[in-house]
CSV table of C-alpha atoms and ligand atoms in Angstrom, one decimal:
chain,number,residue,atom,x,y,z
A,21,MET,CA,-0.1,0.1,0.0
A,22,SER,CA,1.2,3.5,-0.2
A,23,SER,CA,2.5,3.8,3.3
A,24,SER,CA,3.2,0.1,3.4
A,25,PRO,CA,3.4,-1.2,6.9
A,26,VAL,CA,6.2,-3.6,6.2
A,27,ASP,CA,8.5,-0.6,5.8
A,28,LEU,CA,7.6,0.7,9.4
A,29,PRO,CA,10.6,0.9,12.0
A,30,PRO,CA,10.5,-2.2,14.3
A,31,ASP,CA,9.9,-0.4,17.3
A,32,ASP,CA,6.5,1.0,16.1
A,33,ASP,CA,3.8,-0.4,18.2
A,34,LEU,CA,0.9,-2.8,16.9
A,35,THR,CA,-1.9,-0.3,17.1
A,36,GLU,CA,0.2,2.5,15.3
A,37,ARG,CA,0.9,0.1,12.5
A,38,LEU,CA,-2.7,-1.2,12.3
A,39,LYS,CA,-3.9,2.5,12.2
A,40,ARG,CA,-1.3,3.1,9.3
A,41,LEU,CA,-2.6,0.1,7.5
A,42,SER,CA,-6.2,0.8,7.7
A,43,SER,CA,-5.8,4.5,6.7
A,44,SER,CA,-3.5,3.7,3.6
A,45,HIS,CA,-4.6,2.8,0.2
A,46,GLY,CA,-2.9,1.8,-3.0
A,47,GLU,CA,-1.8,-1.3,-4.7
A,48,MET,CA,-0.4,-3.8,-1.9
A,49,ARG,CA,3.3,-4.8,-2.3
A,50,ARG,CA,3.4,-8.4,-3.6
A,51,GLY,CA,5.9,-11.0,-2.4
A,52,VAL,CA,5.9,-9.9,1.4
A,53,GLY,CA,2.8,-11.6,2.5
A,54,LEU,CA,0.8,-8.5,2.8
A,55,VAL,CA,-2.0,-9.7,0.5
A,56,SER,CA,-2.6,-13.0,2.3
A,57,GLY,CA,-1.9,-11.2,5.5
A,58,VAL,CA,-4.8,-8.6,4.8
A,59,PHE,CA,-6.9,-11.3,3.7
A,60,ALA,CA,-6.3,-13.5,6.6
A,61,LEU,CA,-6.8,-10.5,9.1
A,62,THR,CA,-10.2,-9.6,7.2
A,63,LEU,CA,-11.4,-13.2,7.6
A,64,ALA,CA,-10.3,-13.3,11.3
A,65,VAL,CA,-12.3,-10.2,12.1
A,66,LEU,CA,-15.3,-11.6,10.3
A,67,CYS,CA,-15.0,-14.9,12.2
A,68,LEU,CA,-14.9,-13.2,15.5
A,69,LEU,CA,-17.9,-11.2,14.6
A,70,GLY,CA,-19.8,-14.3,13.6
A,71,VAL,CA,-18.9,-16.1,16.7
A,72,LEU,CA,-20.4,-13.1,18.7
A,73,ALA,CA,-23.6,-13.3,16.4
A,74,PHE,CA,-23.9,-16.9,17.5
A,75,HIS,CA,-23.7,-16.0,21.1
A,76,PHE,CA,-26.1,-13.1,21.2
A,77,PRO,CA,-28.4,-14.0,18.2
A,78,ALA,CA,-31.4,-11.9,19.6
A,79,TYR,CA,-29.4,-8.7,19.5
A,80,LEU,CA,-27.0,-9.3,16.5
A,81,THR,CA,-28.9,-11.0,14.0
A,82,THR,CA,-31.7,-10.1,11.6
A,83,PRO,CA,-35.1,-12.0,12.1
A,84,GLU,CA,-36.0,-12.0,8.4
A,85,LEU,CA,-32.5,-13.7,7.6
A,86,ARG,CA,-32.7,-16.1,10.8
A,87,ARG,CA,-36.0,-17.5,9.2
A,88,SER,CA,-34.3,-18.7,6.1
A,89,TYR,CA,-30.9,-19.8,7.6
A,90,ASP,CA,-29.6,-23.3,7.5
A,91,VAL,CA,-27.4,-23.1,10.8
A,92,ALA,CA,-25.4,-26.2,9.8
A,93,THR,CA,-24.1,-24.7,6.8
A,94,LEU,CA,-23.3,-21.4,8.5
A,95,ARG,CA,-21.3,-23.3,11.0
A,96,GLN,CA,-19.4,-25.1,8.3
A,97,VAL,CA,-18.7,-21.8,6.5
A,98,LEU,CA,-17.5,-20.2,10.1
A,99,PHE,CA,-15.2,-23.4,10.6
A,100,TRP,CA,-13.5,-23.4,7.4
A,101,SER,CA,-13.1,-19.6,7.5
A,102,MET,CA,-11.3,-20.1,10.8
A,103,VAL,CA,-9.2,-22.9,9.4
A,104,LEU,CA,-8.3,-20.9,6.5
A,105,ALA,CA,-7.6,-17.4,8.3
A,106,GLY,CA,-5.7,-19.4,11.0
A,107,GLY,CA,-3.6,-21.5,8.5
A,108,ILE,CA,-2.7,-18.5,6.3
A,109,SER,CA,-1.7,-16.4,9.3
A,110,LEU,CA,0.4,-19.3,10.9
A,111,ALA,CA,2.1,-20.1,7.7
A,112,ASN,CA,3.0,-16.4,7.5
A,113,ILE,CA,4.3,-16.3,11.1
A,114,VAL,CA,6.5,-19.4,10.4
A,115,LEU,CA,7.8,-17.8,7.1
A,116,GLY,CA,8.5,-14.5,8.8
A,117,ARG,CA,6.1,-12.7,6.5
A,118,VAL,CA,4.3,-9.5,8.0
A,119,ARG,CA,4.6,-11.3,11.3
A,120,TRP,CA,3.0,-8.4,13.5
A,121,LEU,CA,-0.1,-8.5,11.0
A,122,SER,CA,-0.2,-12.3,10.8
A,123,SER,CA,-0.1,-12.4,14.7
A,124,ILE,CA,-3.0,-10.4,15.2
A,125,ALA,CA,-5.2,-12.3,12.7
A,126,PHE,CA,-3.9,-15.5,14.5
A,127,LEU,CA,-4.8,-14.2,18.0
A,128,LEU,CA,-8.3,-13.2,16.7
A,129,ILE,CA,-8.8,-16.7,15.5
A,130,ALA,CA,-7.5,-18.2,18.7
A,131,LEU,CA,-10.1,-15.8,20.6
A,132,ALA,CA,-12.9,-17.1,18.3
A,133,ALA,CA,-11.9,-20.5,18.9
A,134,VAL,CA,-11.9,-19.9,22.8
A,135,LEU,CA,-15.3,-18.2,22.7
A,136,GLY,CA,-16.7,-21.5,21.2
A,137,GLY,CA,-16.0,-21.0,17.4
A,138,HIS,CA,-18.5,-22.8,15.3
A,139,LYS,CA,-19.9,-25.0,18.2
A,140,VAL,CA,-21.6,-22.1,20.2
A,141,PRO,CA,-25.0,-23.6,21.1
A,142,VAL,CA,-28.0,-21.5,20.0
A,143,ASN,CA,-30.9,-21.9,22.6
A,144,ASP,CA,-34.3,-20.5,22.2
A,145,PHE,CA,-34.5,-16.7,22.5
A,146,ALA,CA,-37.0,-13.8,22.5
A,147,ASP,CA,-37.9,-12.9,19.0
A,148,HIS,CA,-38.9,-9.2,19.3
A,149,THR,CA,-35.7,-7.7,20.7
A,150,PRO,CA,-34.2,-4.4,19.3
A,151,TYR,CA,-31.2,-5.5,17.0
A,152,ILE,CA,-28.3,-4.6,14.7
A,153,GLY,CA,-27.9,-6.6,11.5
A,154,LEU,CA,-24.5,-8.0,12.4
A,155,ASP,CA,-25.1,-11.3,10.5
A,156,TRP,CA,-26.3,-9.3,7.3
A,157,LEU,CA,-23.2,-7.0,7.5
A,158,ILE,CA,-20.9,-10.3,7.8
A,159,LEU,CA,-22.5,-12.5,5.3
A,160,ASP,CA,-23.0,-9.7,2.7
A,161,LEU,CA,-19.5,-8.5,3.0
A,162,LEU,CA,-17.9,-11.9,2.6
A,163,GLY,CA,-20.3,-12.8,-0.3
A,164,SER,CA,-20.2,-9.5,-2.1
A,165,SER,CA,-16.5,-9.0,-1.8
A,166,LEU,CA,-15.6,-12.4,-3.0
A,167,LEU,CA,-18.2,-12.5,-6.0
A,168,PHE,CA,-17.6,-9.1,-7.3
A,169,ILE,CA,-13.8,-8.6,-6.6
A,170,PHE,CA,-13.6,-11.9,-8.8
A,171,ILE,CA,-15.9,-10.4,-11.5
A,172,GLU,CA,-13.9,-7.3,-11.4
A,173,LYS,CA,-10.6,-9.1,-11.7
A,174,LEU,CA,-12.1,-11.1,-14.6
A,175,PHE,CA,-13.4,-8.3,-16.8
A,176,PRO,CA,-11.6,-5.1,-15.4
A,177,LEU,CA,-12.5,-1.8,-16.7
A,178,ARG,CA,-9.5,0.4,-15.1
A,179,ARG,CA,-6.8,-2.4,-14.7
A,180,ASN,CA,-4.7,-0.2,-12.6
A,181,GLN,CA,-7.3,0.7,-9.9
A,182,PRO,CA,-6.4,-1.4,-6.8
A,183,ILE,CA,-9.0,-3.0,-4.5
A,184,PHE,CA,-7.9,-0.6,-1.7
A,185,ARG,CA,-8.2,2.5,-3.9
A,186,PRO,CA,-8.6,6.0,-2.4
A,187,ALA,CA,-11.5,6.6,0.1
A,188,TRP,CA,-12.4,2.9,0.6
A,189,GLN,CA,-12.4,3.5,4.4
A,190,THR,CA,-15.4,5.7,3.8
A,191,ASP,CA,-17.4,3.5,1.7
A,192,LEU,CA,-16.7,0.5,3.8
A,193,GLN,CA,-18.2,2.6,6.8
A,194,HIS,CA,-21.3,3.3,4.7
A,195,PHE,CA,-21.5,-0.2,4.0
A,196,ALA,CA,-21.3,-1.1,7.4
A,197,VAL,CA,-23.7,1.3,8.9
A,198,ASN,CA,-26.4,0.4,6.1
A,199,HIS,CA,-26.1,-2.9,7.0
A,200,LEU,CA,-26.0,-2.6,10.9
A,201,VAL,CA,-29.3,-0.4,10.8
A,202,VAL,CA,-31.1,-2.9,8.6
A,203,GLY,CA,-33.7,-3.5,11.3
A,204,LEU,CA,-34.3,0.2,11.7
A,205,ILE,CA,-34.8,0.7,8.0
A,206,LEU,CA,-37.1,-2.4,7.7
A,207,LEU,CA,-39.4,-1.1,10.6
A,208,ALA,CA,-39.3,2.3,9.4
A,209,THR,CA,-40.1,1.7,5.8
A,210,ASN,CA,-42.9,-0.8,6.8
A,211,LEU,CA,-44.6,1.4,9.0
A,212,LEU,CA,-44.4,4.4,6.5
A,213,VAL,CA,-45.7,2.3,3.7
A,214,HIS,CA,-48.7,1.0,5.7
A,215,LYS,CA,-49.6,4.3,7.2
A,216,LEU,CA,-49.2,6.3,4.0
A,217,PHE,CA,-50.3,4.0,1.6
A,218,GLY,CA,-52.6,1.5,3.2
A,219,TRP,CA,-55.7,3.2,1.7
A,220,ALA,CA,-54.8,2.2,-1.8
A,221,VAL,CA,-54.9,-1.4,-1.3
A,222,LYS,CA,-57.6,-3.1,-3.2
A,223,ASP,CA,-58.2,-6.9,-2.9
A,224,GLY,CA,-59.3,-7.2,-6.6
A,225,VAL,CA,-56.1,-5.7,-7.9
A,226,GLN,CA,-54.0,-7.7,-5.8
A,227,SER,CA,-55.5,-11.0,-6.7
A,228,TRP,CA,-55.3,-10.1,-10.3
A,229,VAL,CA,-51.4,-9.4,-9.8
A,230,LYS,CA,-51.1,-12.6,-7.9
A,231,ASP,CA,-52.8,-14.7,-10.7
A,232,LEU,CA,-50.3,-13.6,-13.2
A,233,PRO,CA,-47.5,-16.0,-14.7
A,234,PHE,CA,-44.3,-15.8,-12.6
A,235,VAL,CA,-42.2,-14.2,-15.4
A,236,VAL,CA,-44.9,-11.5,-16.2
A,237,GLU,CA,-45.2,-10.5,-12.4
A,238,LEU,CA,-41.6,-10.3,-12.1
A,239,PHE,CA,-41.3,-8.0,-15.1
A,240,LEU,CA,-44.0,-5.9,-13.8
A,241,ILE,CA,-42.6,-5.6,-10.1
A,242,ILE,CA,-39.4,-4.6,-11.7
A,243,LEU,CA,-40.9,-2.1,-14.1
A,244,VAL,CA,-43.0,-0.5,-11.5
A,245,ALA,CA,-40.2,-0.4,-8.9
A,246,ASP,CA,-37.9,1.2,-11.4
A,247,LEU,CA,-40.5,3.8,-12.7
A,248,VAL,CA,-41.0,4.9,-9.1
A,249,GLN,CA,-37.2,4.7,-8.7
A,250,TYR,CA,-36.7,6.8,-12.0
A,251,TRP,CA,-38.7,9.7,-10.9
A,252,THR,CA,-37.6,9.5,-7.4
A,253,HIS,CA,-34.0,9.6,-8.6
A,254,ARG,CA,-34.8,12.4,-11.0
A,255,ALA,CA,-36.2,14.6,-8.0
A,256,TYR,CA,-33.0,14.0,-6.1
A,257,HIS,CA,-31.1,15.7,-9.0
A,258,GLU,CA,-33.6,18.3,-9.9
A,259,VAL,CA,-34.8,19.3,-6.4
A,260,PRO,CA,-32.1,21.2,-4.5
A,261,LEU,CA,-33.2,20.3,-1.1
A,262,LEU,CA,-33.0,16.4,-2.2
A,263,TRP,CA,-29.8,16.9,-4.0
A,264,ARG,CA,-28.0,17.5,-0.7
A,265,LEU,CA,-28.7,14.0,0.2
A,266,HIS,CA,-28.0,12.5,-3.2
A,267,ALA,CA,-24.7,14.5,-3.6
A,268,VAL,CA,-23.1,12.1,-1.1
A,269,HIS,CA,-23.7,9.2,-3.4
A,270,HIS,CA,-22.2,11.0,-6.3
A,271,SER,CA,-19.2,12.2,-4.5
A,272,VAL,CA,-17.4,8.7,-5.0
A,273,LYS,CA,-14.5,9.3,-7.3
A,274,HIS,CA,-13.5,5.7,-8.0
A,275,MET,CA,-16.2,3.1,-9.2
A,276,ASP,CA,-16.1,-0.4,-8.0
A,277,TRP,CA,-18.1,-3.1,-6.0
A,278,LEU,CA,-18.0,-0.7,-2.9
A,279,ALA,CA,-18.7,2.4,-4.5
A,280,GLY,CA,-22.5,2.0,-4.5
A,281,SER,CA,-22.8,1.7,-0.8
A,282,ARG,CA,-22.0,5.5,-0.4
A,283,GLN,CA,-25.4,6.6,0.3
A,284,HIS,CA,-26.9,9.0,2.9
A,285,LEU,CA,-29.2,7.1,5.5
A,286,LEU,CA,-32.2,9.3,4.8
A,287,GLU,CA,-31.9,8.7,1.1
A,288,LEU,CA,-32.0,5.0,1.8
A,289,LEU,CA,-34.9,5.3,4.0
A,290,LEU,CA,-36.9,7.7,1.5
A,291,THR,CA,-36.1,5.8,-1.8
A,292,ARG,CA,-37.0,2.4,-0.2
A,293,THR,CA,-40.1,3.5,1.3
A,294,LEU,CA,-41.3,5.1,-2.1
A,295,VAL,CA,-40.2,1.9,-4.0
A,296,LEU,CA,-41.8,-0.3,-1.8
A,297,ALA,CA,-45.0,1.6,-1.8
A,298,PRO,CA,-46.4,0.2,-5.1
A,299,ILE,CA,-44.9,-3.4,-4.3
A,300,TYR,CA,-47.1,-3.4,-1.1
A,301,VAL,CA,-50.2,-1.9,-2.9
A,302,LEU,CA,-50.2,-4.3,-5.8
A,303,GLY,CA,-49.6,-7.2,-3.6
A,304,PHE,CA,-47.1,-9.2,-5.7
A,305,SER,CA,-46.5,-12.8,-4.5
A,306,LYS,CA,-43.6,-13.6,-2.0
A,307,GLU,CA,-41.5,-15.6,-4.6
A,308,VAL,CA,-41.7,-12.5,-7.0
A,309,ILE,CA,-40.7,-10.3,-4.3
A,310,ASP,CA,-37.9,-12.4,-3.1
A,311,ALA,CA,-36.6,-12.8,-6.9
A,312,TYR,CA,-36.8,-9.1,-7.1
A,313,ILE,CA,-34.8,-8.4,-4.0
A,314,VAL,CA,-32.0,-10.6,-5.5
A,315,ILE,CA,-32.0,-8.8,-8.7
A,316,VAL,CA,-32.2,-5.4,-7.0
A,317,GLY,CA,-29.4,-6.4,-4.6
A,318,PHE,CA,-27.1,-8.0,-7.4
A,319,GLN,CA,-27.6,-4.7,-9.9
A,320,ALA,CA,-27.2,-2.1,-7.1
A,321,VAL,CA,-23.6,-3.5,-6.6
A,322,PHE,CA,-22.9,-4.8,-10.2
A,323,ASN,CA,-23.5,-1.3,-11.8
A,324,HIS,CA,-21.1,0.4,-10.0
A,325,CYS,CA,-18.4,-2.4,-10.5
A,326,ASN,CA,-15.1,-1.7,-12.1
A,327,VAL,CA,-16.1,-4.0,-14.9
A,328,SER,CA,-16.1,-3.4,-18.7
A,329,VAL,CA,-19.7,-4.6,-19.3
A,330,ARG,CA,-21.8,-2.8,-22.0
A,331,LEU,CA,-24.0,-5.9,-23.3
A,332,GLY,CA,-24.2,-4.8,-26.9
A,333,PRO,CA,-27.5,-3.8,-28.2
A,334,LEU,CA,-29.1,-4.9,-25.0
A,335,ARG,CA,-27.7,-1.9,-23.3
A,336,TYR,CA,-30.6,-0.1,-24.7
A,337,VAL,CA,-33.1,-2.3,-22.6
A,338,LEU,CA,-31.1,-3.2,-19.3
A,339,VAL,CA,-29.0,-0.9,-17.1
A,340,THR,CA,-25.3,-1.9,-17.3
A,341,PRO,CA,-22.3,-0.9,-15.6
A,342,ASN,CA,-21.4,1.3,-18.6
A,343,PHE,CA,-25.0,3.0,-18.1
A,344,HIS,CA,-24.7,3.8,-14.6
A,345,HIS,CA,-20.9,4.8,-14.7
A,346,TRP,CA,-22.1,7.4,-17.0
A,347,HIS,CA,-24.6,8.5,-14.5
A,348,HIS,CA,-21.7,9.1,-11.8
A,349,SER,CA,-19.6,10.9,-14.5
A,350,GLN,CA,-18.4,14.7,-14.2
A,351,ASP,CA,-18.6,14.9,-18.1
A,352,GLN,CA,-20.8,17.8,-19.3
A,353,GLU,CA,-22.9,15.6,-21.4
A,354,ALA,CA,-23.7,13.1,-18.6
A,355,LEU,CA,-24.8,15.5,-16.0
A,356,ASP,CA,-28.5,14.7,-14.5
A,357,ARG,CA,-28.6,11.6,-17.0
A,358,ASN,CA,-29.3,7.9,-16.9
A,359,TYR,CA,-31.5,7.7,-13.8
A,360,ALA,CA,-32.9,4.2,-14.2
A,361,ALA,CA,-31.6,1.2,-12.1
A,362,HIS,CA,-33.0,-1.7,-14.0
A,363,PHE,CA,-34.4,-0.6,-17.4
A,364,ALA,CA,-32.3,1.6,-19.4
A,365,PHE,CA,-35.1,2.0,-21.9
A,366,LEU,CA,-36.9,4.3,-19.2
A,367,ASP,CA,-34.0,7.0,-20.0
A,368,TYR,CA,-34.5,6.7,-23.7
A,369,LEU,CA,-38.3,7.0,-23.2
A,370,PHE,CA,-38.2,10.1,-21.1
A,371,GLY,CA,-35.4,11.7,-23.1
A,372,THR,CA,-32.7,11.6,-20.1
A,373,ALA,CA,-30.3,9.0,-21.7
A,374,VAL,CA,-26.6,10.0,-22.2
A,375,LYS,CA,-25.6,10.4,-25.7
A,376,SER,CA,-21.6,10.3,-26.0
A,377,ASP,CA,-19.4,9.4,-28.9
A,378,ARG,CA,-17.0,8.0,-26.1
A,379,GLU,CA,-17.6,4.5,-24.7
A,380,TRP,CA,-16.7,5.3,-21.0
A,381,PRO,CA,-16.5,8.5,-19.0
A,382,ASN,CA,-13.4,10.2,-17.8
A,383,ASP,CA,-14.1,11.4,-14.5
A,384,TYR,CA,-16.3,10.5,-11.8
A,385,GLY,CA,-17.6,12.6,-9.0
A,386,VAL,CA,-19.7,15.7,-8.0
A,387,LEU,CA,-18.9,18.6,-10.5
A,388,GLY,CA,-16.8,20.9,-8.2
A,389,ASP,CA,-15.9,18.1,-5.7
A,390,TYR,CA,-17.6,20.0,-2.8
A,391,VAL,CA,-18.6,16.9,-0.7
A,392,PRO,CA,-16.1,16.1,2.0
A,393,ASN,CA,-14.6,12.7,2.4
A,394,GLY,CA,-15.2,10.5,5.6
A,395,PHE,CA,-18.5,8.8,6.8
A,396,LYS,CA,-19.3,11.3,9.5
A,397,LYS,CA,-18.7,14.4,7.4
A,398,GLN,CA,-20.9,13.1,4.8
A,399,PHE,CA,-23.7,12.3,7.2
A,400,MET,CA,-23.8,15.8,8.3
A,401,PHE,CA,-23.3,17.3,4.7
A,402,PRO,CA,-26.9,17.7,3.9
A,403,PHE,CA,-27.6,19.7,7.0
A,404,THR,CA,-24.5,21.9,6.9
A,405,TRP,CA,-23.7,22.4,3.5
A,406,LYS,CA,-23.8,26.2,2.5
A,407,GLY,CA,-24.0,25.7,-1.1
B,20,LIG,ZN1,-28.0,10.0,-9.3
B,21,LIG,ZN1,-24.8,5.2,-8.2
């Protein structure tokens, strides 16, 4: 990394080294154990958090996820992750590669094992406790980072952009907070949707929707959700008060799998409530809603990825990374364009699609770069900006 911790003087203490490592960015130096060391440390932290979630499921896990867990599989994942992180860090210690970092990772795994590891028993517990979505954070971080970094390495757009690119810390914090407060968001959106749109529910309409063939119903839910999303998104750009919130999302200067996580909590709450409203009113079936959640979850991350995907002529129909990269561009022809999240044809229909003779934009971010970096500053930005 730019201030490589392996270059630090030997008398620097561990916390200082960790601080340096976590605040640095750039390509990791190869051949010194840093790549495997960072991987082992990340995995070790997730393992320890996983063990904690097993100990306090009532407060650290998400009821909606708990219901669909196969606990035996999760225990296996935890076990093999501990073996992997422990094995890598032990090998690094023996080989004398980034010993300080590998020792921390190994100690964390040892602590996870002492605390019960993958064998922590889960007894009956109360269901309606206030909770944070630690399980959601661990599983999504593990799954998303593995899947999307793999895709990014397979089809890279900007080959020289490292995984730990500038300001990755800010986006990881957004990612963590947005996942941890999942319970609060679910509660608030459900409450708002029922209170504000309950009057619109009609049994006849709902049974008509439920009787549609699966594929038609799926197309309809994505279309309806994207229509709402399109106009909400356009309002974020065209109403100055709303732009304050949305500017945070646009302030990211490097596009990758983590970039889309940069989103103000109020925007998350507002957009989700409005998009869920027609889904609730129209009464889509559970299988269709589940499929939609998977699609929206994938596209939200994929469209920000550092991947060279344009889909040929299909790009006029579906939103691709290319389409959404243009949305994040600072280039003049792309400002306030490409609002759709799923169906690109909405922007062609409403006349807001980017027309450019270049394939990819040059620069990303807010024109003028006036949004500060850092999670806390970005959280306060909409309330403090004097623009
Ligand atoms: Zn936008
Ligand atoms: Zn975006």
